[in-house]
C-alpha positions as a LaTeX table, in Angstrom:
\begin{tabular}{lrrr}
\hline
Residue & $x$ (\AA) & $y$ (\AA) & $z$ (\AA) \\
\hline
Unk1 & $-55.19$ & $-76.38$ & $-3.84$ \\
Unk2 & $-57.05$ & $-76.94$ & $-6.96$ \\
Unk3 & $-59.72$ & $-75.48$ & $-9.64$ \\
Unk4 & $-62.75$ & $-77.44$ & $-10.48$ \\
Unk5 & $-64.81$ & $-76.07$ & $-14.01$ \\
Unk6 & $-68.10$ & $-76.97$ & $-13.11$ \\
Unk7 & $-69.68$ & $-74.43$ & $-16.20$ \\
Unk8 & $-67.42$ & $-72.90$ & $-19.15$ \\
Unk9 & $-69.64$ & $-72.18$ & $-21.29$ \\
Unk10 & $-70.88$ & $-68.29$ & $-22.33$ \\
Unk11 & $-74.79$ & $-66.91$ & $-21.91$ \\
Unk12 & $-76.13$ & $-70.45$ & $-22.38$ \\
Unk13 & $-75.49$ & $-74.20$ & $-21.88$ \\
Unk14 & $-74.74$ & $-76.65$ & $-24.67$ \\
Unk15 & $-74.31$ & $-80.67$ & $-24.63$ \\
Unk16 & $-70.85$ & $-80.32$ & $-23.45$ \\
Unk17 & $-71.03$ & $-77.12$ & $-21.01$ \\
Unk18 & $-72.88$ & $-75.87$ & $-18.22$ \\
Unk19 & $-72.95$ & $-72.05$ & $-17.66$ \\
Unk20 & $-69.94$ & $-70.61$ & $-15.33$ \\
Unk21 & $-69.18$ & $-71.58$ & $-12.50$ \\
Unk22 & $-65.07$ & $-72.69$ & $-10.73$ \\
Unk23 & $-64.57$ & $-73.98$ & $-7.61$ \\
Unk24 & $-61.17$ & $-73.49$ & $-5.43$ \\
Unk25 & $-60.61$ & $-76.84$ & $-3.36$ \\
Unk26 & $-58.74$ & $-76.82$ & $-0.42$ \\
Unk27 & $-57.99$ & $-80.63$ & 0.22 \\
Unk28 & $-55.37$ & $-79.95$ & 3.07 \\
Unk29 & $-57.99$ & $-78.07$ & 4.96 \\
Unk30 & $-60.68$ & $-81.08$ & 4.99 \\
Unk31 & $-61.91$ & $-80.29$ & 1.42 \\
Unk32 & $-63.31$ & $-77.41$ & 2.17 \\
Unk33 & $-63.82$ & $-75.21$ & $-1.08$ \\
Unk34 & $-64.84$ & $-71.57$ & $-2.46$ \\
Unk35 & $-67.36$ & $-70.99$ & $-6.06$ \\
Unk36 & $-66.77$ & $-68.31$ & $-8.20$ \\
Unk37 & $-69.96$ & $-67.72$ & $-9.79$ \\
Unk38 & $-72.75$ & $-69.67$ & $-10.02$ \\
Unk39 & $-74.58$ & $-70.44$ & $-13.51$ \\
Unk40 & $-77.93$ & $-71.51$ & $-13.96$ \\
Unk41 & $-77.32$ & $-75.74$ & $-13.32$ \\
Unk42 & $-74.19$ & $-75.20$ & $-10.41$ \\
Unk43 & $-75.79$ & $-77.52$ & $-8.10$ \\
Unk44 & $-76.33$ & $-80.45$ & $-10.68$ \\
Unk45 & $-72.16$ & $-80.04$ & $-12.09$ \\
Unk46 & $-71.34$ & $-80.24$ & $-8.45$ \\
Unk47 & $-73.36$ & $-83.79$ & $-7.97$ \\
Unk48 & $-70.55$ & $-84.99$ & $-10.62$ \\
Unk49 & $-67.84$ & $-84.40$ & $-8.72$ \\
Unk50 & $-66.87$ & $-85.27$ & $-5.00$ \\
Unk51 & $-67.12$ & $-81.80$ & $-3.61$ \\
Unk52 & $-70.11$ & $-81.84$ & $-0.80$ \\
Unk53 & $-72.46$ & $-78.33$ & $-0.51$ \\
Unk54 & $-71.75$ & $-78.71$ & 3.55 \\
Unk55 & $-67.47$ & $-78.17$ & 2.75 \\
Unk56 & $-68.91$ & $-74.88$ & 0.89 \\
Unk57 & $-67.82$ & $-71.78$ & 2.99 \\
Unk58 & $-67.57$ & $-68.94$ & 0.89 \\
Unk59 & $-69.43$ & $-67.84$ & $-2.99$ \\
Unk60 & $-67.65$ & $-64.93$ & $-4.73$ \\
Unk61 & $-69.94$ & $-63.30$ & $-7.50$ \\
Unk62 & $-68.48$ & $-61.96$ & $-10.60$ \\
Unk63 & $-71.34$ & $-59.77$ & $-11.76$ \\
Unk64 & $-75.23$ & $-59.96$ & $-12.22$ \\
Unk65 & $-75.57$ & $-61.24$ & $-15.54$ \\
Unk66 & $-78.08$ & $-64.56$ & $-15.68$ \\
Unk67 & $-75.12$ & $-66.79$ & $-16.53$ \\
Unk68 & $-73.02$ & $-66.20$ & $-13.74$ \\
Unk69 & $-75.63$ & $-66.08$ & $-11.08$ \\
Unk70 & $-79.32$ & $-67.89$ & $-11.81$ \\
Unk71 & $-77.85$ & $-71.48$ & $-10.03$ \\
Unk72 & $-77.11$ & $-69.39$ & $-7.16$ \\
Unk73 & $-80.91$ & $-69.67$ & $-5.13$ \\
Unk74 & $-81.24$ & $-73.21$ & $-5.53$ \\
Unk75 & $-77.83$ & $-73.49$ & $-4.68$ \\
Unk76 & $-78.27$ & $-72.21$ & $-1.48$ \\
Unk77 & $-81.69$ & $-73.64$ & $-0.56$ \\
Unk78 & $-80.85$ & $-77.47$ & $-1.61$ \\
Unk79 & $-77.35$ & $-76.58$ & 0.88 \\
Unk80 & $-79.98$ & $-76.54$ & 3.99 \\
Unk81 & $-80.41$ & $-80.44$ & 3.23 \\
Unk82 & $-76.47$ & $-81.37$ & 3.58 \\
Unk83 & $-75.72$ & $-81.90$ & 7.39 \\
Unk84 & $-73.24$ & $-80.11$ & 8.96 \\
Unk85 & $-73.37$ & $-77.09$ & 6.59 \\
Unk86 & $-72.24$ & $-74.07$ & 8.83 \\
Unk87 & $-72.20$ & $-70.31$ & 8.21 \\
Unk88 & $-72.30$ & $-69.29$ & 4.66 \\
Unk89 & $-70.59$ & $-66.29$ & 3.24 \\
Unk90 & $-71.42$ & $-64.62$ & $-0.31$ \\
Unk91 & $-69.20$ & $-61.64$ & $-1.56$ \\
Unk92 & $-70.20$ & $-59.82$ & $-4.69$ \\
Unk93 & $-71.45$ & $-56.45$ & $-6.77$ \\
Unk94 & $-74.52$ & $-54.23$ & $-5.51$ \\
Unk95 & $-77.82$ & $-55.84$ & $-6.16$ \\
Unk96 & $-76.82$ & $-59.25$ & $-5.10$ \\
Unk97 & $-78.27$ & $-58.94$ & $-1.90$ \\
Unk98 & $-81.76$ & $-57.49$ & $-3.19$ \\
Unk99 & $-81.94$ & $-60.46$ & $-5.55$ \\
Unk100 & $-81.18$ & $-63.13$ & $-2.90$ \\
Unk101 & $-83.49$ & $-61.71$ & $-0.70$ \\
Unk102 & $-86.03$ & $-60.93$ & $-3.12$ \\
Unk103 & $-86.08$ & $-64.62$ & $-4.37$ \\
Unk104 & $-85.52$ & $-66.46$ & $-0.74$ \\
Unk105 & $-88.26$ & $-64.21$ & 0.42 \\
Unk106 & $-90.89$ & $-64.67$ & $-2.46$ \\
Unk107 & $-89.95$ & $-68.75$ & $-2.47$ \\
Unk108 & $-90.57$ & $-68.72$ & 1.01 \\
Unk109 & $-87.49$ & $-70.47$ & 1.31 \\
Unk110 & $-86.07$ & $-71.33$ & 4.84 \\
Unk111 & $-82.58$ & $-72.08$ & 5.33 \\
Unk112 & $-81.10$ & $-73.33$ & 8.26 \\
Unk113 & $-77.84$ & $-72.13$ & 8.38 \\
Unk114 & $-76.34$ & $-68.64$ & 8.61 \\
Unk115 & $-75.80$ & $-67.06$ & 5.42 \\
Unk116 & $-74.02$ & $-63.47$ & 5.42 \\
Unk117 & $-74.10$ & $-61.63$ & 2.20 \\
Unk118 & $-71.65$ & $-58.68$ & 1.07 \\
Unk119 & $-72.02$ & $-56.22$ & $-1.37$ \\
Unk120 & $-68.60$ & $-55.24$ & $-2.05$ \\
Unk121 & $-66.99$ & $-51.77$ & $-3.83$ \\
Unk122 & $-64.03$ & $-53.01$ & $-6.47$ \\
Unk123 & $-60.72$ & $-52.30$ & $-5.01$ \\
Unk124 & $-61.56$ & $-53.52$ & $-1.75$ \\
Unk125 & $-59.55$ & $-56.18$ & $-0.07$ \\
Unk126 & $-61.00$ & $-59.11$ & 1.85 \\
Unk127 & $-58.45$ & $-60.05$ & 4.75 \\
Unk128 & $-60.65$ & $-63.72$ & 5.25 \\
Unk129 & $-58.60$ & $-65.63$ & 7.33 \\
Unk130 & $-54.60$ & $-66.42$ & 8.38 \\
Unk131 & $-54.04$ & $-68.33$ & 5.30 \\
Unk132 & $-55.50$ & $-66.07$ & 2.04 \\
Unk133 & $-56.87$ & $-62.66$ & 1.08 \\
Unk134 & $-58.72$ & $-61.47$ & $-1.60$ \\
Unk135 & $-58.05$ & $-58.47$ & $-3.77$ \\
Unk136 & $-60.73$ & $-57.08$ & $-5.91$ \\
Unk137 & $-60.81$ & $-54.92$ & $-9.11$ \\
Unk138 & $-63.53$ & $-53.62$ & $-11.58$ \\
Unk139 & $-63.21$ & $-55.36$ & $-15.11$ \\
Unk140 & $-64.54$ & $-53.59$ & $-18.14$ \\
Unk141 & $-67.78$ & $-55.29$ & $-19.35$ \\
Unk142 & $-71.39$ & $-53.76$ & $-19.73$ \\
Unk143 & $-72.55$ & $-53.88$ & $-16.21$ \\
Unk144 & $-70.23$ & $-53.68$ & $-13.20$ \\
Unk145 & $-68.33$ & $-56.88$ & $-13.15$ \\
Unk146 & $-65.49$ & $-58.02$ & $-10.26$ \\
Unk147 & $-62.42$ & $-59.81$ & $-10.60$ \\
Unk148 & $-60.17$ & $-61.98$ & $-7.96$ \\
Unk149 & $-57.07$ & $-62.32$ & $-6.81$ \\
Unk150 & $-56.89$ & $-64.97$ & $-4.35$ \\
Unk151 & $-53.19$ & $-64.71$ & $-2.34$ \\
Unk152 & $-52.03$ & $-67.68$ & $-0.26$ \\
Unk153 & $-49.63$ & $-65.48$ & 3.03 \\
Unk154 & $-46.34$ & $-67.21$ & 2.81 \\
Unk155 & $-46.47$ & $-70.95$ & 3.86 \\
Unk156 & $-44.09$ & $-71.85$ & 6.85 \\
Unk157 & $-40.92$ & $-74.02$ & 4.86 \\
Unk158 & $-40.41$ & $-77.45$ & 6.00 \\
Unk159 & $-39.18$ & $-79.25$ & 9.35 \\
Unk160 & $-35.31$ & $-81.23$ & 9.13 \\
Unk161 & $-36.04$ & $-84.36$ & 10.44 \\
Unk162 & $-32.66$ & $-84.91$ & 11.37 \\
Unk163 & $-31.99$ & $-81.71$ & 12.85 \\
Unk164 & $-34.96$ & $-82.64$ & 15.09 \\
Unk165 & $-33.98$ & $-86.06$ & 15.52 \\
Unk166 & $-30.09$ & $-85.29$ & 16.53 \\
Unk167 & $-31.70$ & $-82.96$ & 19.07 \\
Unk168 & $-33.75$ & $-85.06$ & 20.61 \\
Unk169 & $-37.20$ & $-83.64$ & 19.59 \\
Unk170 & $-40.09$ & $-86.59$ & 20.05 \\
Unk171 & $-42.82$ & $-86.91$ & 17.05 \\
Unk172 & $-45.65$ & $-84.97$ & 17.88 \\
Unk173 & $-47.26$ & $-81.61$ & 18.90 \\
Unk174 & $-43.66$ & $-80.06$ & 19.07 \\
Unk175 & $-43.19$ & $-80.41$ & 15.27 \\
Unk176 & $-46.74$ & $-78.38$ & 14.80 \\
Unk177 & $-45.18$ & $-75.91$ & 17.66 \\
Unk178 & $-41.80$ & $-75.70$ & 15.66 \\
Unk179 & $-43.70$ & $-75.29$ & 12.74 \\
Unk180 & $-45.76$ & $-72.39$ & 13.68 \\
Unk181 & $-42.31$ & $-70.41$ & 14.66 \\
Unk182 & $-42.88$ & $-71.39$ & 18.24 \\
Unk183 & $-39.52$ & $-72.06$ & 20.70 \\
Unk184 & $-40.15$ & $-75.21$ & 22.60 \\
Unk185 & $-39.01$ & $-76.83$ & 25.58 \\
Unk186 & $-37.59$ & $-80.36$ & 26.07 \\
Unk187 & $-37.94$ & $-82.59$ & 29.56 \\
Unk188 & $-34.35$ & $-82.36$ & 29.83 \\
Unk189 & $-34.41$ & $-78.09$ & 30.29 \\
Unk190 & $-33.05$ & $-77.47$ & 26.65 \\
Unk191 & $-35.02$ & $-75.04$ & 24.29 \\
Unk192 & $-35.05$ & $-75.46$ & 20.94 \\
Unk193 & $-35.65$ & $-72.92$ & 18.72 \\
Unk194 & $-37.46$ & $-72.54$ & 15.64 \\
Unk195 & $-35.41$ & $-71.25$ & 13.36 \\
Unk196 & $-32.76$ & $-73.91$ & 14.22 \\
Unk197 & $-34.90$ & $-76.94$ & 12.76 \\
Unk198 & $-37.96$ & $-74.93$ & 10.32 \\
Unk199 & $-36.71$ & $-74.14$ & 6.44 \\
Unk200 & $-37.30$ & $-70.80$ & 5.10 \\
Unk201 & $-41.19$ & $-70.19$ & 4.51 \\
Unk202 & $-42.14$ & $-70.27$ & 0.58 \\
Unk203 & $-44.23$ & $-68.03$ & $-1.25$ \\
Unk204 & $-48.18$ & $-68.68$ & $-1.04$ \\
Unk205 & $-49.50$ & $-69.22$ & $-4.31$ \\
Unk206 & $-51.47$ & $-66.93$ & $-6.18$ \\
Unk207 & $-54.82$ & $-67.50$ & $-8.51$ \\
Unk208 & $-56.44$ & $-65.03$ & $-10.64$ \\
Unk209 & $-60.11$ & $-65.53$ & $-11.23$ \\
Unk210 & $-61.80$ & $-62.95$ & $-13.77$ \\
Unk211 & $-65.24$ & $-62.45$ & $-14.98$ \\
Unk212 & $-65.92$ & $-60.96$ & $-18.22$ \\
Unk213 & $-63.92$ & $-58.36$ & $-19.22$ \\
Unk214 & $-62.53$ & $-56.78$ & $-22.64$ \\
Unk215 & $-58.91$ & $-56.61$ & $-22.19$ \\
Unk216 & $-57.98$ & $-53.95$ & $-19.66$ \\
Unk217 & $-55.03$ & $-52.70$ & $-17.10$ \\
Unk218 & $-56.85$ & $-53.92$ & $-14.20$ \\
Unk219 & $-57.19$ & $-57.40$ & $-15.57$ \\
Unk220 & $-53.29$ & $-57.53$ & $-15.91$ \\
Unk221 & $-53.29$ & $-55.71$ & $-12.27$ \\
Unk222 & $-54.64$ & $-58.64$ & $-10.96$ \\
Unk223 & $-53.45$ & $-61.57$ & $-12.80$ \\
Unk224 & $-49.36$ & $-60.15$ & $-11.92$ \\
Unk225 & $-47.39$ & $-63.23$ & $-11.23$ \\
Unk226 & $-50.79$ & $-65.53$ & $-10.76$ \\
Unk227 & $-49.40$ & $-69.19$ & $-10.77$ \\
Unk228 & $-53.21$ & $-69.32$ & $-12.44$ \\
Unk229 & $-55.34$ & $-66.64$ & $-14.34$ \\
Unk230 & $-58.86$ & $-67.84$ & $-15.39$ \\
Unk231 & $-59.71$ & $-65.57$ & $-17.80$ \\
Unk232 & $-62.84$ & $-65.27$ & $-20.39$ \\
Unk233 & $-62.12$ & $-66.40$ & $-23.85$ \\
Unk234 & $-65.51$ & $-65.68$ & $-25.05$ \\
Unk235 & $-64.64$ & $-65.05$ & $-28.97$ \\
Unk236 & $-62.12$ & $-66.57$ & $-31.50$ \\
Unk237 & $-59.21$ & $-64.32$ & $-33.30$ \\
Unk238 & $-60.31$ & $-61.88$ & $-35.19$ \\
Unk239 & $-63.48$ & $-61.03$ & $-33.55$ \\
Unk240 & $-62.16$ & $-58.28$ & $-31.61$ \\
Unk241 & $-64.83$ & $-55.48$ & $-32.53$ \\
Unk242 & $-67.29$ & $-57.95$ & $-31.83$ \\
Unk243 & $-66.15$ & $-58.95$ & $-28.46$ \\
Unk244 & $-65.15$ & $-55.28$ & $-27.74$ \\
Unk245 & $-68.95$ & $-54.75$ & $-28.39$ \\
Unk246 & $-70.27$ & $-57.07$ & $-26.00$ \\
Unk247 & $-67.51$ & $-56.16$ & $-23.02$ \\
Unk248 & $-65.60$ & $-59.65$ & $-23.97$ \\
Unk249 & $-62.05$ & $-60.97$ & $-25.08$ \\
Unk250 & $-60.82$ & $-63.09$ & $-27.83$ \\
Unk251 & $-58.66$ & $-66.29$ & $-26.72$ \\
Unk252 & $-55.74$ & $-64.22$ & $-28.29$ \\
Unk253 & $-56.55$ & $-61.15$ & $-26.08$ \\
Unk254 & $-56.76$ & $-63.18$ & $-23.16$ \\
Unk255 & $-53.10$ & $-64.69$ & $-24.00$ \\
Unk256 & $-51.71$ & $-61.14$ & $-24.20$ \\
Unk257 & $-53.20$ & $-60.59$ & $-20.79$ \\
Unk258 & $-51.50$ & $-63.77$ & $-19.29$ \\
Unk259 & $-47.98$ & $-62.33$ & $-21.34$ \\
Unk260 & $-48.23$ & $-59.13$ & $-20.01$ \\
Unk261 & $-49.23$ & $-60.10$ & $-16.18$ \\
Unk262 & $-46.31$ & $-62.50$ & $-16.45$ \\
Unk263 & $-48.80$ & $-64.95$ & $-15.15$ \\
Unk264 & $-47.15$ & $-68.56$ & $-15.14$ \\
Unk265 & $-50.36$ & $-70.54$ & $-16.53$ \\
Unk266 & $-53.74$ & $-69.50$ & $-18.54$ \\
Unk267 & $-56.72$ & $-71.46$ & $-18.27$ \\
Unk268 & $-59.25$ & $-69.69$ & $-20.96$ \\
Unk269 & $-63.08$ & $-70.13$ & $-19.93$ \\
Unk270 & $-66.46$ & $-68.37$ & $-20.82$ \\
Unk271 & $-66.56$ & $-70.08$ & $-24.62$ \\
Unk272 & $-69.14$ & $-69.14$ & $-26.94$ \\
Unk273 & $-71.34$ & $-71.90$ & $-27.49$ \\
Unk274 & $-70.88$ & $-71.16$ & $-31.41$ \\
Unk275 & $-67.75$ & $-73.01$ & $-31.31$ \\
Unk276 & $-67.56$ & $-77.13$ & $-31.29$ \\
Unk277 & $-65.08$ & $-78.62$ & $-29.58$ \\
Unk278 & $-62.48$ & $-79.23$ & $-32.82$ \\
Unk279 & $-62.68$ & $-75.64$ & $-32.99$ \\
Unk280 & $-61.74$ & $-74.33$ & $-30.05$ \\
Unk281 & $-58.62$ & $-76.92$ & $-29.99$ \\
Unk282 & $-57.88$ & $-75.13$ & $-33.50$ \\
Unk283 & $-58.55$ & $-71.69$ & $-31.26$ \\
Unk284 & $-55.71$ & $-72.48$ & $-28.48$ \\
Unk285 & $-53.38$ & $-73.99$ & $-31.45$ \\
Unk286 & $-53.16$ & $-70.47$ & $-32.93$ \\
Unk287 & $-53.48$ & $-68.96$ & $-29.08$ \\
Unk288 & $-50.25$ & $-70.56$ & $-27.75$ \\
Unk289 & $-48.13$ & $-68.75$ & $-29.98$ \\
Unk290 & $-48.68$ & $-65.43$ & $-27.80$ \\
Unk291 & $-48.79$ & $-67.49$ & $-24.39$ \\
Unk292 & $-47.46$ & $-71.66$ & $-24.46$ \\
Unk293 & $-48.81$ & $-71.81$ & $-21.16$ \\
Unk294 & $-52.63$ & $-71.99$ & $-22.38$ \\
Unk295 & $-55.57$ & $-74.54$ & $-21.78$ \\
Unk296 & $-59.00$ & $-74.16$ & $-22.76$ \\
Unk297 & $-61.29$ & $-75.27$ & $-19.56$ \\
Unk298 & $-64.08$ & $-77.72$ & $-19.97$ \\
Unk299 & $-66.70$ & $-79.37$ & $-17.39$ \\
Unk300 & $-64.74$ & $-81.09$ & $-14.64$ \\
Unk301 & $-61.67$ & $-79.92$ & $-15.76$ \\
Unk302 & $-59.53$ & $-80.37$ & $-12.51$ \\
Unk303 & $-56.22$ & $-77.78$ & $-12.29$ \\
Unk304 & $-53.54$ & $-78.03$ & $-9.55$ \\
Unk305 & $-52.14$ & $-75.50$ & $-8.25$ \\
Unk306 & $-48.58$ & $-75.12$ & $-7.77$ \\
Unk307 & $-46.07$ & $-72.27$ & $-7.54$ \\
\hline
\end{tabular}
């Protein structure tokens, strides 16, 4: 599992950075991946990287502000070109689906693909599949604005070779069986169980995805434990009224979010485009003295995940 920055940079581009936008890549599940948000200029970030528009099954929108959500049309329209592109599903505040369809229906665009959109109420939980759900909460910010919690269910632990050797199991579908918690059956009459040759499943990891927000309890809610929190980072230190004005955080605000979620790893995004790239290194300096475990994102930024 990993994070691709395609856009980290606030209300408008610069030389270095695109507008927001963060993909989650699953590579164990044939590279299929998820966007969070997508900035004015998604579609042309994504041509820099190896991630293909036809491996896209699912868009999660933040809120309706420009930056986070004027790539997301052409997005969708160039997608009918990819082959194989399947059913499409976008998740995100009220109004999205009024602007998509407002904009798809004025373009006259066609796509040829499904494409499902959801307007969803914060605190709801998305139950998407066996492998992750999503928790939502509202972030404090000057329209309505969403933020993600993306939980992997626990991960079945490992197979002992030798166990499975010693007992005569053959390489093949019986380890996936085995794996899965399934008893299985040899030729020779014995069953083997499960439990006798699968570890202990592991903890799914956890990844925290937030759009802007001024420093609030539901922002720590959701970031609790993340092996990741991306979190807006929008001002320096000691611009708090400023970014308190405008619904943002400071880089040190966001590091006192990551501290008091107990989060294992902060990856700060959203940077005002008033700050060079010497300054926001100077910014994180003085950052990681409230949370170590801090990186400022930047276009193509790549971020494993681990627990």
């Amino acid at each position: 599992m990993k994070l691709i920055f395609l856009g980290t940079s606030a209300g408008r581009p610069t030389p270095e950075r695109n507008v927001m936008s963060v993909a989650l890549r699953f590579p164990e599940e044939r590279n299929r991946f998820w966007l969070f948000d997508a900035g004015e200029g998604t579609q042309h970030r994504l041509l820099g990287t190896k991630l293909k528009l036809s491996k896209l099954d699912r868009i999660f929108i933040t809120h309706m502000h420009g930056d986070h959500l004027y790539g997301l049309p052409g997005l969708l329209t160039s997608r009918t070109f990819h082959d194989g592109a399947g059913k499409l599903r976008v998740y995100g505040p009220k109004g999205l689906a009024d602007y998509l369809g407002t904009v798809l229906r004025v373009s006259e665009a066609h796509l040829n693909y499904e494409l499902e959109v959801s307007e969803i109420e914060p605190g709801d939980t998305l139950d998407l599949d066996d492998r992750f759900s999503v928790e939502t909460a509202e972030l404090d910010h000057r329209i309505p604005c969403i933020g993600y919690r993306i939980t992997e269910r626990p991960r079945p632990g490992a197979l002992d070779l030798a166990a499975l050797a010693r007992l005569g199991v053959p390489p093949g579908p019986l380890y996936g069986k085995l794996k899965r918690g399934e008893d299985v059956a040899l030729d020779d009459g014995s069953t083997i169980l499960s439990s006798e040759v699968v570890g202990p499943p592991s903890d799914g990891r956890i990844v925290t995805i937030l759009g802007d927000t001024s420093p609030c309890d539901n922002a720590v809610k959701l970031a609790r434990n993340a092996d990741v929190l991306v979190h807006e980072a929008t001002f320096g230190a000691g611009m708090e009224e400023k970014a308190l004005d405008y619904g943002h955080s400071t880089i040190t605000q966001a590091a006192g979010i990551a501290r008091r979620a107990k989060a294992k790893r902060l990856i700060v995004t959203h940077i005002s485009a008033r700050y060079g790239e010497e300054e926001v290194a100077a910014m994180v300096a003085e950052a990681r003295k409230e949370f170590p475990e801090l990186e400022a994102a930047r276009d193509y930024l790549e971020v494993g995940v681990t627990p």
